[in-house]
Coordinates of C-alpha atoms in Angstrom, one line a residue:
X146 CA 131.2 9.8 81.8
X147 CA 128.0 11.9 82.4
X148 CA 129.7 15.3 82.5
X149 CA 130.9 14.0 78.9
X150 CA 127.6 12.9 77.5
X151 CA 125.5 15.7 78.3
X152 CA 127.9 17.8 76.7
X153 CA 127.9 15.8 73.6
X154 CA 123.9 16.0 73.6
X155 CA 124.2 19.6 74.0
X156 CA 126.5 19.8 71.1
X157 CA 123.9 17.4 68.9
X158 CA 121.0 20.0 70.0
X159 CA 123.2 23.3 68.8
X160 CA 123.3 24.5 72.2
X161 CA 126.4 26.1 73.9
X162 CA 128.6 25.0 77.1
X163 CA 131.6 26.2 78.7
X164 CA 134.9 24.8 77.2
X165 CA 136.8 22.2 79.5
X166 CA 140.2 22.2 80.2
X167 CA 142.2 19.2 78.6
X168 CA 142.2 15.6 80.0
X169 CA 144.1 12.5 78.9
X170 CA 143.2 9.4 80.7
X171 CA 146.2 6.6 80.6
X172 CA 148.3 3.5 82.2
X173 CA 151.1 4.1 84.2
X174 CA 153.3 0.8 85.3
X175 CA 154.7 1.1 88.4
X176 CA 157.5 -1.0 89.4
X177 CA 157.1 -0.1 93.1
X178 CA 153.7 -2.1 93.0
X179 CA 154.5 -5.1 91.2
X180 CA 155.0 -8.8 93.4
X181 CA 152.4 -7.5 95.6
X182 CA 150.5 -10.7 97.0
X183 CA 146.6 -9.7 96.8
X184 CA 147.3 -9.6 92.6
X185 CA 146.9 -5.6 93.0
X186 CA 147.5 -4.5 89.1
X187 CA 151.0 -2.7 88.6
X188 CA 149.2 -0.7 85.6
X189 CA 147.7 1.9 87.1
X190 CA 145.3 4.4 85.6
X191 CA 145.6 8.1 86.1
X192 CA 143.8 11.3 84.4
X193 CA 145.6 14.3 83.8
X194 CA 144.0 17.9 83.0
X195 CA 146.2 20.2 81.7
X196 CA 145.2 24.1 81.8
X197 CA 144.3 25.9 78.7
X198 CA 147.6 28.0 78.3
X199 CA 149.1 24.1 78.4
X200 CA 149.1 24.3 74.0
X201 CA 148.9 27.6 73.7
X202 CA 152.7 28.5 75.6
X203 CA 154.7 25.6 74.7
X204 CA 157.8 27.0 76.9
X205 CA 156.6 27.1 79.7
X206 CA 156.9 24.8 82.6
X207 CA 153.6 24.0 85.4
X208 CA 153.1 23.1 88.8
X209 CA 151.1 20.0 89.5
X210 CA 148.7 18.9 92.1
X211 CA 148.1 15.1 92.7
X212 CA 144.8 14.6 94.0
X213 CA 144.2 11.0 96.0
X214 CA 140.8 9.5 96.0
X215 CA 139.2 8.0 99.0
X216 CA 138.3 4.4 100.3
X217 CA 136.4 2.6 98.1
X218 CA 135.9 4.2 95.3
X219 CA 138.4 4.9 91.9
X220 CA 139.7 7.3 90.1
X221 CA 137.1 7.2 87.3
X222 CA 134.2 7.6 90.5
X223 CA 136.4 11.1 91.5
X224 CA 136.8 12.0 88.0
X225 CA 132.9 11.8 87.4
X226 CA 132.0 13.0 90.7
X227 CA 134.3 16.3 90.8
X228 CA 134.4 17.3 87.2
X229 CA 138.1 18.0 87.5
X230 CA 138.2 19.6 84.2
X231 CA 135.6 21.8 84.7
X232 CA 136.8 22.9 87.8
X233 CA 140.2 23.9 86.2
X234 CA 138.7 25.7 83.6
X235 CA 136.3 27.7 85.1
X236 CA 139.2 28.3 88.2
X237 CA 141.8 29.7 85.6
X238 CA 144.2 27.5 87.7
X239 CA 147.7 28.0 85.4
X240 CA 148.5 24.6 87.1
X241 CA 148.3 20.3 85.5
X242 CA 146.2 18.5 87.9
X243 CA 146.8 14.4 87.8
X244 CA 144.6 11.7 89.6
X245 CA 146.1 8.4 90.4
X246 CA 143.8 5.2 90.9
X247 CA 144.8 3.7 94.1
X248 CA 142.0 0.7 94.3
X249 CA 142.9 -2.6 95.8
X250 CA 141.5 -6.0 96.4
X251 CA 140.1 -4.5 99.7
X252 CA 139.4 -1.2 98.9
X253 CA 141.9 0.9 98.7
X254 CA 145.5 0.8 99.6
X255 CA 146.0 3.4 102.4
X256 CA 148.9 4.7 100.3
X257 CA 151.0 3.0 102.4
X258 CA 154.0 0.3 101.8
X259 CA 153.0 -2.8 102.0
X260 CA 154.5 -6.7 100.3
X261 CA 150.9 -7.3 100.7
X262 CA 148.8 -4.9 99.0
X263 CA 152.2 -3.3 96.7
X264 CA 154.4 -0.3 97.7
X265 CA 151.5 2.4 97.1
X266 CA 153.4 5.0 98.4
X267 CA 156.6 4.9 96.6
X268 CA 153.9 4.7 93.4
X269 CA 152.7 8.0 93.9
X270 CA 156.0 10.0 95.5
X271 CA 158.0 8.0 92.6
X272 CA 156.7 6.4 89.8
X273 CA 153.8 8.8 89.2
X274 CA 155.8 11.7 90.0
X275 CA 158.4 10.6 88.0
X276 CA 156.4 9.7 85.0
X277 CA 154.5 12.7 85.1
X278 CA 157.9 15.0 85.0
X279 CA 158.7 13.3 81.6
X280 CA 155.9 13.0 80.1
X281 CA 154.4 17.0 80.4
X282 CA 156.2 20.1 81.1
X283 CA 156.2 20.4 84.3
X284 CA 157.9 22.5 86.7
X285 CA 160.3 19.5 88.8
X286 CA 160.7 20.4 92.4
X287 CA 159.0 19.8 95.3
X288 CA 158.0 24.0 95.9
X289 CA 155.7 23.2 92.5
X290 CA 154.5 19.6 94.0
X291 CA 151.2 19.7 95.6
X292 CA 149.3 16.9 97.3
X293 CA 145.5 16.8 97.8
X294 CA 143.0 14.1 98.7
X295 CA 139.6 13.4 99.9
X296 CA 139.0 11.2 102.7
X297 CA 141.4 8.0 102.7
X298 CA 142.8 10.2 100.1
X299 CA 143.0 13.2 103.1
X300 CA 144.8 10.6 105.5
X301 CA 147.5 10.1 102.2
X302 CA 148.3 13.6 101.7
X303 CA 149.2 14.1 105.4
X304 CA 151.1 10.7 105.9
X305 CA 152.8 11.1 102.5
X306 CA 153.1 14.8 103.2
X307 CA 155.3 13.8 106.4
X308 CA 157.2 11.0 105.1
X309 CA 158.1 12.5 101.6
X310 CA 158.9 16.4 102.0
X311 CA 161.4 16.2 99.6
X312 CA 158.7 15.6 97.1
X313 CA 155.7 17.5 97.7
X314 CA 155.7 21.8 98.8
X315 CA 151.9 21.9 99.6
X316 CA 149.4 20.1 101.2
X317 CA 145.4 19.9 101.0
X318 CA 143.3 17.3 103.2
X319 CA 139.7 17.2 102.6
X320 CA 137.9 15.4 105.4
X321 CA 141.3 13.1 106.2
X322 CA 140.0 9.6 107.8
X323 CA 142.1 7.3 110.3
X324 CA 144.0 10.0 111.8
X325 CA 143.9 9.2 115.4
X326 CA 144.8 5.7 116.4
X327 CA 143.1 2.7 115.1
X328 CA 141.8 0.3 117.9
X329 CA 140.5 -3.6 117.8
X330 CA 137.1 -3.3 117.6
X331 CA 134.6 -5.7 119.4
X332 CA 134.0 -7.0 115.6
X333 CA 137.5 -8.0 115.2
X334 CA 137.4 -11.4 116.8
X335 CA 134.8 -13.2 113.9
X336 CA 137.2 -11.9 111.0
X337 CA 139.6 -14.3 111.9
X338 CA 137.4 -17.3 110.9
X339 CA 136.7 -15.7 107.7
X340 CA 137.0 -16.8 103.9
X341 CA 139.0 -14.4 101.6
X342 CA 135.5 -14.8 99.9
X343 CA 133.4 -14.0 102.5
X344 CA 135.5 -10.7 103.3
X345 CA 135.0 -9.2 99.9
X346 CA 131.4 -9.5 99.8
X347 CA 131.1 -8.4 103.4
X348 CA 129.4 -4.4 104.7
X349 CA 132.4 -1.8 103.5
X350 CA 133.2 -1.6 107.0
X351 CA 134.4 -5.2 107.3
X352 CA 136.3 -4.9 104.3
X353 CA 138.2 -1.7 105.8
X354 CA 139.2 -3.5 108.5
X355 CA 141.0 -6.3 105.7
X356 CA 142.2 -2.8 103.8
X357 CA 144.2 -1.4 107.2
X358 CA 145.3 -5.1 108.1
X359 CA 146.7 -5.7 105.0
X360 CA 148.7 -2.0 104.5
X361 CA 149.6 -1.7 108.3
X362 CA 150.2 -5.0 109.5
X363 CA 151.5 -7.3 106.5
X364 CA 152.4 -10.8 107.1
X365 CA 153.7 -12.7 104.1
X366 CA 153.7 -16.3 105.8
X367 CA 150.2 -15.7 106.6
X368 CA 147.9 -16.8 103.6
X369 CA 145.4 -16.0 103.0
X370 CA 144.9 -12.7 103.5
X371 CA 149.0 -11.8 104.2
X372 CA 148.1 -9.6 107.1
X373 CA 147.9 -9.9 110.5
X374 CA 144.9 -9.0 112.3
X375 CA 144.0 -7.2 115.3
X376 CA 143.0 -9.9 117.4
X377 CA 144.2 -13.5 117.8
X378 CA 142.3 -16.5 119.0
X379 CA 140.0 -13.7 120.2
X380 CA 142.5 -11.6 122.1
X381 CA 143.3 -8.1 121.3
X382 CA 146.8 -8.5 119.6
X383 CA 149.2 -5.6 121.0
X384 CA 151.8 -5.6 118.5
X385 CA 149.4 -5.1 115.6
X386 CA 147.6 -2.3 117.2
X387 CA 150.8 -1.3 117.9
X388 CA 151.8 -1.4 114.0
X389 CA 148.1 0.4 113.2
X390 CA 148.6 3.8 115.8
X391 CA 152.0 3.8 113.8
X392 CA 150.7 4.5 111.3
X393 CA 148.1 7.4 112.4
X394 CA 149.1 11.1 111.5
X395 CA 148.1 11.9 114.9
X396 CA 151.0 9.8 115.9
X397 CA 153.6 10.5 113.2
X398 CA 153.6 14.2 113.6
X399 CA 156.0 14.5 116.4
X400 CA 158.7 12.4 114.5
X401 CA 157.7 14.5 111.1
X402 CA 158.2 18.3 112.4
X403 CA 161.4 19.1 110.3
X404 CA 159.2 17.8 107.6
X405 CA 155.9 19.5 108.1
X406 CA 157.6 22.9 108.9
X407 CA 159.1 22.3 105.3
X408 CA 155.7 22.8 103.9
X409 CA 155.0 25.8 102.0
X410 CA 151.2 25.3 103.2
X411 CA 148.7 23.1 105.1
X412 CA 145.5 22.8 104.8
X413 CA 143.2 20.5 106.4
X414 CA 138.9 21.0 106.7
X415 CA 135.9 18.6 107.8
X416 CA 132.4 18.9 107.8
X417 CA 130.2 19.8 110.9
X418 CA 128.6 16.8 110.4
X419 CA 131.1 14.5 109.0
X420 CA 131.6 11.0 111.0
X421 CA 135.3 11.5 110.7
X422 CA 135.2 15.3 112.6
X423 CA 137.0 14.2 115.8
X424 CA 139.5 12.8 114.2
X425 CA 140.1 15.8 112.3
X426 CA 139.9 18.2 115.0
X427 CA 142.7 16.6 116.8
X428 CA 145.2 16.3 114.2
X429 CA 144.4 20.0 114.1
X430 CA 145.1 20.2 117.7
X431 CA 148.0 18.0 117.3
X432 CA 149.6 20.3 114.6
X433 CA 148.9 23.8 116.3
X434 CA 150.5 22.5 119.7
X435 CA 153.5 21.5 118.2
X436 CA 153.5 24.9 116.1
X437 CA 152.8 23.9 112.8
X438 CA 150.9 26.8 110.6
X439 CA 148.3 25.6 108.8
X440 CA 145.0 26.5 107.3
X441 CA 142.0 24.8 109.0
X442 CA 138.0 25.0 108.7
X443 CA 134.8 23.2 109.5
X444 CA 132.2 23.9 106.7
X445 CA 128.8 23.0 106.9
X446 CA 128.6 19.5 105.8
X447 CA 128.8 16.1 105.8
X448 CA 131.6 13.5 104.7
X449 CA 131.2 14.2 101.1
X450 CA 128.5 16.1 100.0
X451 CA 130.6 19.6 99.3
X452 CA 133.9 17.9 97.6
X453 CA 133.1 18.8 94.2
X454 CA 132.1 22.5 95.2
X455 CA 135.0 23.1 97.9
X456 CA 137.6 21.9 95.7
X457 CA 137.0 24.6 92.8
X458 CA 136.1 27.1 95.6
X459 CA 139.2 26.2 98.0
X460 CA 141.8 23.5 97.1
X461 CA 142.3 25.4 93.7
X462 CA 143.0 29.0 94.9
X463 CA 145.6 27.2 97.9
X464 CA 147.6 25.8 95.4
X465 CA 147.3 29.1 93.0
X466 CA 148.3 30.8 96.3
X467 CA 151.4 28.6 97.3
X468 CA 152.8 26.9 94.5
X469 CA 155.5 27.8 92.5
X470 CA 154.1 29.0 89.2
X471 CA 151.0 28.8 90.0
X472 CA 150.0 32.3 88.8
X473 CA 149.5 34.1 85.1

C-alpha cells in the first residue's frame, strides 16, 4: 500500500517515521454468505490493527470497533485511504480495530440479508464477530462492541445498529447514505431490458440501483439478476418500493426504539456539502423526535474528503469515551 512503501523508502534512506500500530490482513469464511446466487465469495478479507499494549500486556482483554466501508469501493481502498494504523497509533486508542470487505457483484452488499447477494449482515454481527472473539483477546459483550462506517458503510452501522443491539454498545455514522426512502427513479424503466453485462459496466449510479434491487428486493425465480426491480413493464412497482423504504433507517427507527435506547452512544455527522446531507439531517430529526440521544455535527465538507482526518480526530475518542475498556 502507499502508506507502506514510503515507509520502507524512508527506512532505505536512514530517515525516521512514527511507529504504526500492528495490522494482520486475513480470510475469514463465512457460512452466512455462502449459496448466495451473484457467486459473492464466502472468504472474506478483513484487516485487524491491534494497539501497541496488544504484545506488551498479554492479560488483558480489548474492545473492538468494526468499521464498514462504503459503496463501491473495498476494504484494501479504506485501508489505503484512512491509514487505520496510523490513526490508532498516533490516537493511543487502548482498543483492536477490524475492517471487513463487504464488495459484491454490484458494488457492495448494503449489509443487508439477502439469497441474492449472501446474508451480509449475519457476516458481520456473527461470523466476524464471532471469529474475531476467538482469534484475539478481546473483551466479548456488546458494551465493548462498536460499529462504525463511512457512507454505505454509515447506512450499516445504523440499520445493523437497530437490528442487532445485542451485539454492538456504540455507534458511529460517517456521512450514512440511503436513509430516507428509496424511490423509482425516472431511470428505472430501461434497467429492465438490460444485460447482466451491460449493468456491470454501466455509470456507478446504474449499478447502485442493481446493488439496492438485489439486497432489498431479492427474487430467486428471477434470473438473471435474482432481484426484483422497481418498475415493471415500465410501471412503478408498489411492493418493491414498498420492500426498499423498509429498509431505510428513517423508517426502521420507530420499530427499533428499545434497541437504539440500548446504545451506549450515537453518533452520526455529514458534510455541509455532501450530496447525502438531507438525508442525514432527517434521520437526525427522526432520532431526536422520538428522543433518542445522540451526538450529531455538520463539518465543513464534502462526501469524503475529511474521513481519514475526522476519524482519528472523532470516531476514535467516541469509542475511547463509551466503550468498555477503552481507556489506559
Amino acid at each position: 500500500m502507499r502508506l507502506k512503501a514510503l515507509i520502507a523508502c524512508a527506512a532505505l534512506l536512514g530517515l525516521s517515521h512514527p511507529a504504526l500500530a500492528r495490522m494482520e490482513k486475513t480470510t475469514v469464511h463465512s457460512a452466512a454468505v455462502e449459496g448466495n446466487l451473484e457467486g459473492n465469495s464466502s472468504d472474506r478479507t478483513v484487516y485487524v490493527f491491534l494497539p501497541d499494549s496488544y504484545d506488551k500486556s498479554k492479560s488483558r482483554r480489548y474492545p473492538v470497533i468494526y468499521f464498514l466501508h462504503g459503496y463501491n469501493s473495498t476494504a484494501d481502498q479504506y485501508v489505503e485511504r484512512n491509514d487505520f494504523d496510523a490513526a490508532l497509533k498516533a490516537s493511543g486508542a487502548e482498543t483492536i480495530i477490524v475492517v471487513p470487505d463487504s464488495m459484491t457483484m454490484w458494488g457492495g452488499s448494503m449489509y443487508s440479508n439477502s439469497p441474492t447477494v449472501g446474508n451480509f449482515e449475519d457476516f458481520i454481527a456473527q461470523d466476524l464477530v464471532a471469529w474475531t472473539d476467538r482469534h484475539f483477546r478481546t473483551i466479548p459483550s456488546r458494551e465493548a462492541r462498536g460499529l462504525a462506517g463511512h457512507s454505505m458503510g454509515g447506512y450499516g452501522t445504523l440499520k445493523l445498529g437497530m437490528k442487532r443491539a445485542d451485539v454492538f454498545g456504540a455507534l458511529y455514522a460517517m456521512n450514512p447514505c440511503c436513509q430516507i426512502p428509496r424511490p423509482a427513479s425516472s431511470a428505472n424503466p430501461k434497467y429492465e431490458g438490460w444485460s447482466v453485462d451491460q449493468a456491470l459496466t454501466a455509470d456507478w449510479m446504474s449499478r447502485g440501483n442493481f446493488a439496492v434491487a438485489a439486497a432489498w428486493s431479492p427474487n430467486p425465480a428471477k434470473p438473471p439478476f435474482y432481484a426484483d426491480l422497481g418498475t415493471s413493464e415500465g410501471k412503478v412497482n408498489d411492493l418493491v418500493i414498498a420492500k426498499w423504504a423498509a429498509n431505510s433507517p428513517v423508517a426502521m427507527a420507530s420499530q427499533y426504539l428499545p434497541s437504539l435506547r440500548r446504545m451506549i452512544g450515537i453518533a452520526i455527522d455529514t458534510g455541509d456539502t455532501d450530496f447525502v446531507r438531507a438525508d442525514d439531517e432527517l434521520i437526525h430529526e427522526t432520532l431526536t423526535r422520538f428522543g433518542i440521544a445522540h451526538d450529531w455535527e455538520i463539518y465543513v465538507g464534502d462526501h469524503g474528503n475529511r474521513v481519514k482526518e475526522r476519524f482519528r480526530t472523532h470516531v476514535l475518542p467516541f469509542f475511547t469515551k463509551h466503550l468498555k475498556g477503552s481507556t489506559r
